[in-house]
Short mmCIF file of C-alpha atoms in Angstrom, two decimals:
data_model
loop_
_atom_site.label_atom_id
_atom_site.label_comp_id
_atom_site.label_asym_id
_atom_site.label_seq_id
_atom_site.Cartn_x
_atom_site.Cartn_y
_atom_site.Cartn_z
CA UNK N 1 35.26 -40.99 -67.83
CA UNK N 2 33.86 -39.66 -71.11
CA UNK N 3 32.29 -36.24 -71.57
CA UNK N 4 28.75 -37.61 -71.63
CA UNK N 5 29.16 -39.32 -68.26
CA UNK N 6 30.72 -36.18 -66.74
CA UNK N 7 27.75 -34.13 -67.92
CA UNK N 8 25.33 -36.71 -66.51
CA UNK N 9 27.07 -36.62 -63.16
CA UNK N 10 26.99 -32.83 -63.20
CA UNK N 11 23.28 -32.76 -63.92
CA UNK N 12 22.63 -35.34 -61.17
CA UNK N 13 24.65 -33.33 -58.66
CA UNK N 14 22.73 -30.19 -59.59
CA UNK N 15 19.39 -31.94 -59.15
CA UNK N 16 20.46 -33.29 -55.78
CA UNK N 17 21.57 -29.78 -54.79
CA UNK N 18 18.24 -28.30 -55.84
CA UNK N 19 16.32 -30.99 -53.96
CA UNK N 20 18.44 -30.47 -50.86
CA UNK N 21 17.93 -26.73 -51.05
CA UNK N 22 14.19 -27.29 -51.36
CA UNK N 23 14.14 -29.53 -48.30
CA UNK N 24 16.26 -27.03 -46.37
CA UNK N 25 13.93 -24.18 -47.34
CA UNK N 26 10.92 -26.20 -46.28
CA UNK N 27 12.51 -27.03 -42.93
CA UNK N 28 13.45 -23.40 -42.34
CA UNK N 29 9.91 -22.42 -43.26
CA UNK N 30 8.49 -24.91 -40.78
CA UNK N 31 10.81 -23.73 -37.99
CA UNK N 32 9.93 -20.11 -38.75
CA UNK N 33 6.23 -20.91 -38.76
CA UNK N 34 6.57 -22.79 -35.49
CA UNK N 35 8.28 -19.78 -33.89
CA UNK N 36 5.58 -17.47 -35.18
CA UNK N 37 2.80 -19.55 -33.62
CA UNK N 38 4.23 -18.75 -30.16
CA UNK N 39 5.13 -15.12 -30.89
CA UNK N 40 2.30 -13.69 -28.80
CA UNK N 41 3.44 -15.46 -25.64
CA UNK N 42 6.44 -13.12 -25.37
CA UNK N 43 4.46 -9.93 -25.98
CA UNK N 44 2.37 -8.31 -23.21
CA UNK N 45 -1.34 -8.52 -23.97
CA UNK N 46 -2.68 -5.19 -25.22
CA UNK N 47 0.71 -3.84 -26.28
CA UNK N 48 0.52 -4.60 -30.01
CA UNK N 49 -0.58 -1.38 -31.69
CA UNK N 50 0.34 0.90 -34.54
CA UNK N 51 -0.37 4.56 -35.20
CA UNK N 52 -4.17 5.01 -35.52
CA UNK N 53 -5.51 6.35 -38.80
CA UNK N 54 -8.16 9.08 -38.88
CA UNK N 55 -11.48 7.45 -39.73
CA UNK N 56 -15.08 8.61 -39.58
CA UNK N 57 -17.95 6.24 -40.35
CA UNK N 58 -20.80 7.11 -42.72
CA UNK N 59 -22.98 8.36 -39.83
CA UNK N 60 -20.24 10.44 -38.24
CA UNK N 61 -19.02 7.97 -35.59
CA UNK N 62 -15.24 7.98 -35.19
CA UNK N 63 -13.68 4.53 -35.54
CA UNK N 64 -10.26 3.54 -34.23
CA UNK N 65 -8.35 1.93 -37.12
CA UNK N 66 -4.77 0.62 -37.18
CA UNK N 67 -2.76 -0.75 -40.12
CA UNK N 68 0.29 -2.99 -39.84
CA UNK N 69 2.13 -2.77 -43.14
CA UNK N 70 3.96 -5.78 -44.53
CA UNK N 71 7.74 -5.74 -44.74
CA UNK N 72 7.33 -6.50 -48.44
CA UNK N 73 5.41 -3.55 -49.94
CA UNK N 74 4.29 -5.75 -52.84
CA UNK N 75 2.34 -8.04 -50.46
CA UNK N 76 -0.47 -9.45 -52.56
CA UNK N 77 -3.28 -9.43 -50.01
CA UNK N 78 -4.55 -7.45 -47.01
CA UNK N 79 -6.13 -9.18 -44.01
CA UNK N 80 -8.84 -7.21 -42.18
CA UNK N 81 -9.96 -8.27 -38.68
CA UNK N 82 -13.39 -7.65 -37.08
CA UNK N 83 -13.73 -8.47 -33.36
CA UNK N 84 -16.75 -9.62 -31.38
CA UNK N 85 -19.35 -8.08 -29.10
CA UNK N 86 -18.03 -6.34 -25.93
CA UNK N 87 -14.43 -7.04 -26.98
CA UNK N 88 -11.88 -5.01 -28.96
CA UNK N 89 -9.09 -5.36 -31.50
CA UNK N 90 -6.77 -6.93 -28.92
CA UNK N 91 -8.83 -10.10 -29.51
CA UNK N 92 -6.38 -10.80 -32.33
CA UNK N 93 -3.27 -10.55 -30.13
CA UNK N 94 -1.74 -13.87 -31.17
CA UNK N 95 -2.56 -13.61 -34.87
CA UNK N 96 -1.17 -10.08 -34.97
CA UNK N 97 2.05 -11.11 -33.24
CA UNK N 98 2.52 -14.14 -35.48
CA UNK N 99 1.86 -12.52 -38.85
CA UNK N 100 3.21 -9.02 -38.25
CA UNK N 101 5.49 -8.01 -41.09
CA UNK N 102 4.60 -11.01 -43.24
CA UNK N 103 1.28 -9.68 -44.50
CA UNK N 104 -0.53 -6.34 -44.51
CA UNK N 105 -3.14 -6.28 -41.73
CA UNK N 106 -5.94 -3.90 -40.73
CA UNK N 107 -7.47 -3.88 -37.24
CA UNK N 108 -10.29 -1.70 -35.96
CA UNK N 109 -12.50 -1.34 -32.91
CA UNK N 110 -16.15 -1.74 -33.81
CA UNK N 111 -18.34 1.28 -33.08
CA UNK N 112 -18.85 1.91 -29.35
CA UNK N 113 -16.12 -0.64 -28.56
CA UNK N 114 -12.50 -0.12 -27.53
CA UNK N 115 -11.11 3.24 -28.62
CA UNK N 116 -13.88 3.95 -31.14
CA UNK N 117 -16.54 6.60 -30.58
CA UNK N 118 -19.95 5.87 -29.15
CA UNK N 119 -22.84 5.21 -31.52
CA UNK N 120 -26.49 5.82 -30.74
CA UNK N 121 -28.67 2.80 -30.06
CA UNK N 122 -30.30 3.29 -33.46
CA UNK N 123 -26.83 3.24 -35.01
CA UNK N 124 -25.89 0.00 -33.24
CA UNK N 125 -27.19 -2.39 -35.89
CA UNK N 126 -25.67 -5.22 -37.90
CA UNK N 127 -26.47 -3.33 -41.10
CA UNK N 128 -24.39 -0.39 -39.88
CA UNK N 129 -21.56 -2.72 -38.82
CA UNK N 130 -21.51 -4.10 -42.37
CA UNK N 131 -21.43 -0.58 -43.73
CA UNK N 132 -18.55 0.28 -41.38
CA UNK N 133 -16.58 -2.72 -42.65
CA UNK N 134 -17.14 -1.71 -46.26
CA UNK N 135 -15.87 1.79 -45.48
CA UNK N 136 -12.85 0.43 -43.60
CA UNK N 137 -11.96 -1.68 -46.65
CA UNK N 138 -12.42 1.20 -49.09
CA UNK N 139 -10.42 3.71 -47.06
CA UNK N 140 -7.55 1.49 -45.93
CA UNK N 141 -7.33 -0.81 -48.94
CA UNK N 142 -8.79 0.91 -52.01
CA UNK N 143 -7.26 -1.69 -54.34
CA UNK N 144 -6.38 -5.36 -54.26
CA UNK N 145 -7.88 -8.48 -52.71
CA UNK N 146 -8.75 -8.70 -49.04
CA UNK N 147 -9.22 -11.56 -46.61
CA UNK N 148 -11.81 -10.87 -43.91
CA UNK N 149 -11.44 -12.43 -40.46
CA UNK N 150 -14.31 -12.18 -38.01
CA UNK N 151 -14.99 -13.50 -34.52
CA UNK N 152 -18.53 -13.81 -33.13
CA UNK N 153 -20.24 -10.46 -33.91
CA UNK N 154 -17.30 -9.75 -36.22
CA UNK N 155 -18.33 -12.77 -38.27
CA UNK N 156 -21.88 -11.43 -38.34
CA UNK N 157 -20.44 -8.11 -39.51
CA UNK N 158 -18.90 -9.91 -42.49
CA UNK N 159 -22.23 -11.59 -43.23
CA UNK N 160 -23.97 -8.22 -43.04
CA UNK N 161 -21.46 -6.85 -45.55
CA UNK N 162 -22.31 -9.78 -47.83
CA UNK N 163 -26.04 -9.21 -47.37
CA UNK N 164 -26.11 -5.47 -48.05
CA UNK N 165 -23.16 -5.11 -50.45
CA UNK N 166 -22.98 -8.39 -52.40
CA UNK N 167 -21.36 -6.92 -55.52
CA UNK N 168 -18.66 -5.31 -53.42
CA UNK N 169 -17.92 -8.62 -51.68
CA UNK N 170 -17.72 -10.52 -54.97
CA UNK N 171 -15.32 -7.94 -56.36
CA UNK N 172 -13.02 -7.39 -53.37
CA UNK N 173 -13.19 -10.29 -50.93
CA UNK N 174 -10.88 -13.17 -51.85
CA UNK N 175 -11.11 -15.15 -48.60
CA UNK N 176 -13.01 -15.32 -45.31
CA UNK N 177 -12.16 -16.82 -41.91
CA UNK N 178 -15.05 -17.04 -39.45
CA UNK N 179 -14.34 -17.87 -35.80
CA UNK N 180 -16.97 -18.81 -33.21
CA UNK N 181 -19.92 -17.20 -34.95
CA UNK N 182 -23.46 -17.80 -36.17
CA UNK N 183 -25.71 -16.89 -39.09
CA UNK N 184 -28.92 -16.99 -37.06
CA UNK N 185 -31.10 -18.80 -34.54
CA UNK N 186 -28.98 -17.73 -31.58
CA UNK N 187 -31.66 -17.17 -28.96
CA UNK N 188 -33.72 -20.33 -28.44
CA UNK N 189 -35.31 -20.69 -25.01
CA UNK N 190 -33.00 -21.79 -22.24
CA UNK N 191 -29.72 -20.65 -23.77
CA UNK N 192 -27.42 -18.28 -21.83
CA UNK N 193 -27.80 -15.50 -24.37
CA UNK N 194 -31.62 -15.77 -24.32
CA UNK N 195 -31.64 -15.65 -20.52
CA UNK N 196 -29.44 -12.55 -20.53
CA UNK N 197 -31.57 -10.92 -23.22
CA UNK N 198 -34.79 -11.52 -21.31
CA UNK N 199 -33.36 -10.07 -18.11
CA UNK N 200 -31.95 -6.99 -19.79
CA UNK N 201 -35.15 -6.35 -21.73
CA UNK N 202 -37.19 -6.46 -18.51
CA UNK N 203 -35.06 -4.01 -16.55
CA UNK N 204 -33.60 -1.93 -19.38
CA UNK N 205 -31.34 1.06 -18.94
CA UNK N 206 -32.46 1.75 -15.39
CA UNK N 207 -30.00 -0.84 -14.07
CA UNK N 208 -27.04 0.23 -16.23
CA UNK N 209 -24.94 1.52 -13.26
CA UNK N 210 -25.58 -1.70 -11.32
CA UNK N 211 -24.83 -3.78 -14.40
CA UNK N 212 -21.50 -2.00 -14.75
CA UNK N 213 -20.64 -2.77 -11.12
CA UNK N 214 -21.64 -6.41 -11.55
CA UNK N 215 -19.43 -6.75 -14.62
CA UNK N 216 -16.42 -5.43 -12.72
CA UNK N 217 -17.02 -7.80 -9.83
CA UNK N 218 -18.11 -10.94 -11.61
CA UNK N 219 -16.64 -10.83 -15.11
CA UNK N 220 -13.89 -13.34 -14.34
CA UNK N 221 -16.40 -15.96 -13.22
CA UNK N 222 -18.65 -15.24 -16.20
CA UNK N 223 -15.70 -15.49 -18.57
CA UNK N 224 -14.72 -18.89 -17.20
CA UNK N 225 -18.27 -20.25 -17.42
CA UNK N 226 -19.49 -18.79 -20.70
CA UNK N 227 -16.64 -17.55 -22.84
CA UNK N 228 -13.70 -19.97 -22.63
CA UNK N 229 -13.58 -23.75 -22.55
CA UNK N 230 -13.54 -25.58 -19.21
CA UNK N 231 -9.90 -26.59 -19.57
CA UNK N 232 -8.67 -23.26 -20.91
CA UNK N 233 -5.69 -21.73 -19.05
CA UNK N 234 -6.43 -18.80 -16.74
CA UNK N 235 -4.42 -16.39 -18.89
CA UNK N 236 -7.10 -16.51 -21.60
CA UNK N 237 -9.76 -15.78 -18.99
CA UNK N 238 -7.67 -12.81 -17.84
CA UNK N 239 -7.24 -11.52 -21.40
CA UNK N 240 -10.97 -11.76 -22.05
CA UNK N 241 -11.81 -10.10 -18.75
CA UNK N 242 -9.52 -7.17 -19.54
CA UNK N 243 -11.42 -6.52 -22.75
CA UNK N 244 -14.80 -6.93 -21.07
CA UNK N 245 -13.90 -4.43 -18.38
CA UNK N 246 -12.74 -1.90 -20.96
CA UNK N 247 -16.06 -2.09 -22.82
CA UNK N 248 -18.67 0.47 -21.88
CA UNK N 249 -21.76 -1.06 -20.31
CA UNK N 250 -24.25 0.51 -22.72
CA UNK N 251 -22.76 -1.66 -25.49
CA UNK N 252 -24.48 -4.68 -23.91
CA UNK N 253 -27.87 -3.05 -24.18
CA UNK N 254 -27.37 -1.30 -27.52
CA UNK N 255 -26.29 -4.34 -29.51
CA UNK N 256 -28.16 -7.18 -27.80
CA UNK N 257 -31.42 -6.75 -29.78
CA UNK N 258 -29.55 -7.59 -33.01
CA UNK N 259 -28.91 -11.19 -32.05
CA UNK N 260 -32.54 -12.27 -31.73
CA UNK N 261 -33.40 -11.23 -35.28
CA UNK N 262 -30.21 -12.41 -36.95
CA UNK N 263 -30.83 -14.43 -40.13
CA UNK N 264 -27.89 -14.18 -42.52
CA UNK N 265 -28.09 -17.64 -44.07
CA UNK N 266 -29.04 -16.36 -47.53
CA UNK N 267 -26.13 -13.92 -47.46
CA UNK N 268 -23.65 -16.79 -47.09
CA UNK N 269 -23.96 -17.57 -50.81
CA UNK N 270 -22.16 -14.29 -51.55
CA UNK N 271 -19.02 -15.37 -49.69
CA UNK N 272 -16.19 -17.09 -51.60
CA UNK N 273 -17.10 -20.66 -50.64
CA UNK N 274 -13.87 -22.38 -51.65
CA UNK N 275 -11.89 -19.71 -49.81
CA UNK N 276 -14.03 -19.60 -46.66
CA UNK N 277 -12.98 -21.40 -43.49
CA UNK N 278 -15.01 -21.68 -40.28
CA UNK N 279 -13.24 -22.39 -36.96
CA UNK N 280 -15.37 -23.56 -34.07
CA UNK N 281 -14.79 -24.64 -30.48
CA UNK N 282 -16.73 -27.69 -29.40
CA UNK N 283 -17.40 -26.12 -25.96
CA UNK N 284 -18.57 -22.74 -27.23
CA UNK N 285 -21.53 -21.74 -25.03
CA UNK N 286 -22.44 -18.49 -26.83
CA UNK N 287 -22.28 -19.51 -30.50
CA UNK N 288 -22.51 -23.30 -30.19
CA UNK N 289 -20.56 -25.59 -32.51
CA UNK N 290 -23.71 -26.61 -34.38
CA UNK N 291 -24.02 -23.05 -35.71
CA UNK N 292 -20.65 -23.37 -37.46
CA UNK N 293 -21.75 -26.69 -38.93
CA UNK N 294 -24.88 -24.99 -40.32
CA UNK N 295 -22.79 -22.27 -41.95
CA UNK N 296 -20.54 -24.81 -43.70
CA UNK N 297 -23.57 -26.87 -44.77
CA UNK N 298 -25.11 -23.78 -46.39
CA UNK N 299 -21.93 -22.66 -48.15
CA UNK N 300 -20.63 -25.12 -50.75
CA UNK N 301 -16.86 -25.44 -50.71
CA UNK N 302 -16.43 -23.96 -47.23
CA UNK N 303 -14.26 -25.86 -44.77
CA UNK N 304 -14.84 -26.51 -41.07
CA UNK N 305 -11.91 -26.58 -38.62
CA UNK N 306 -12.83 -28.03 -35.22
CA UNK N 307 -11.08 -26.86 -32.04
CA UNK N 308 -11.85 -29.65 -29.63
CA UNK N 309 -12.50 -28.41 -26.11
CA UNK N 310 -12.24 -24.73 -26.97
CA UNK N 311 -14.87 -22.23 -25.95
CA UNK N 312 -16.02 -18.98 -27.50
CA UNK N 313 -12.61 -17.27 -27.46
CA UNK N 314 -11.14 -19.77 -29.89
CA UNK N 315 -8.65 -17.29 -31.39
CA UNK N 316 -7.02 -17.07 -27.95
CA UNK N 317 -7.57 -20.58 -26.65
CA UNK N 318 -6.41 -22.29 -29.86
CA UNK N 319 -4.40 -19.42 -31.26
CA UNK N 320 -1.90 -21.74 -32.93
CA UNK N 321 -4.69 -23.52 -34.81
CA UNK N 322 -6.43 -20.29 -35.83
CA UNK N 323 -3.17 -18.66 -36.94
CA UNK N 324 -2.09 -21.71 -38.92
CA UNK N 325 -5.52 -21.83 -40.57
CA UNK N 326 -5.26 -18.16 -41.49
CA UNK N 327 -1.71 -18.68 -42.73
CA UNK N 328 -2.92 -21.45 -45.04
CA UNK N 329 -5.79 -19.29 -46.28
CA UNK N 330 -3.38 -16.46 -47.09
CA UNK N 331 -1.19 -18.89 -49.04
CA UNK N 332 -4.24 -20.26 -50.86
CA UNK N 333 -5.51 -16.84 -51.89
CA UNK N 334 -2.03 -15.67 -52.89
CA UNK N 335 -1.43 -18.77 -55.04
CA UNK N 336 -4.81 -18.38 -56.72
CA UNK N 337 -4.07 -14.76 -57.55
CA UNK N 338 -0.64 -15.58 -58.96
CA UNK N 339 -1.98 -18.36 -61.20
CA UNK N 340 -5.10 -16.48 -62.35
#
């Protein structure tokens, strides 16, 4: 065999080796990703926490903030999670378990929720929630791109940030994932949220003690009917109920008036359309699927991911889908930053 043929064979062998290594890496990556999707199943719900960071909001309310640092300190992006009404940061149990160590993550309890301090009723507005989110970003992640993830009222918090601080969003926010949320028109006649709003407005704070008792007794039934899909396993009902029971009753009354006047459709234009993904359950009774369709229709480039049969707690019920969607968004934003 002449020298030229030997070199050709060597080059061919090298190319085959590189291709094989690439396939092996991809397979390992897939296996690793598959294991991560189920990571939260082996971790007790409510046990994923890190040391809280001192944080005081602009109006003096203390917020509970936790940061999970990435194993790689040069991680290109930080993911910041905002939970929904009458829930807390444990809403993101599965996403936190799956992505821990791979990416820098920030979790916080919204004002009056979870371990955060109580706000006044006047301080329980969507505008203030948007301001809180801006301050959380500035204090925990003063530099670099962020991806914002919001569920229900957490999604509305992101929209409020976009409405009141558009320049900040354009400068800092590289990606957005919205789960089970709405940009407005949530309280038409006959809907569960409208019925609840009407009842609470009629009786007001006088029934707060009785409302608290009713929540403790009937929250499991309410969770099954209104918050998760009809075929959702009981464990997701139990997780949701735990968070509901931990939430102080006044939060229902303080924040409820926000939903009737919500109209954040114009603010959607500020979000990074090509890097915004909306995940929606087809059996969501609180923020119906059509609301997610409206958001995507109003935001060119945004993508809709449908969780068939899921209810309002889509990040629990379809945690593998939501985590994989977030994983892809992180990759997308990271690739865009590296090629910019």
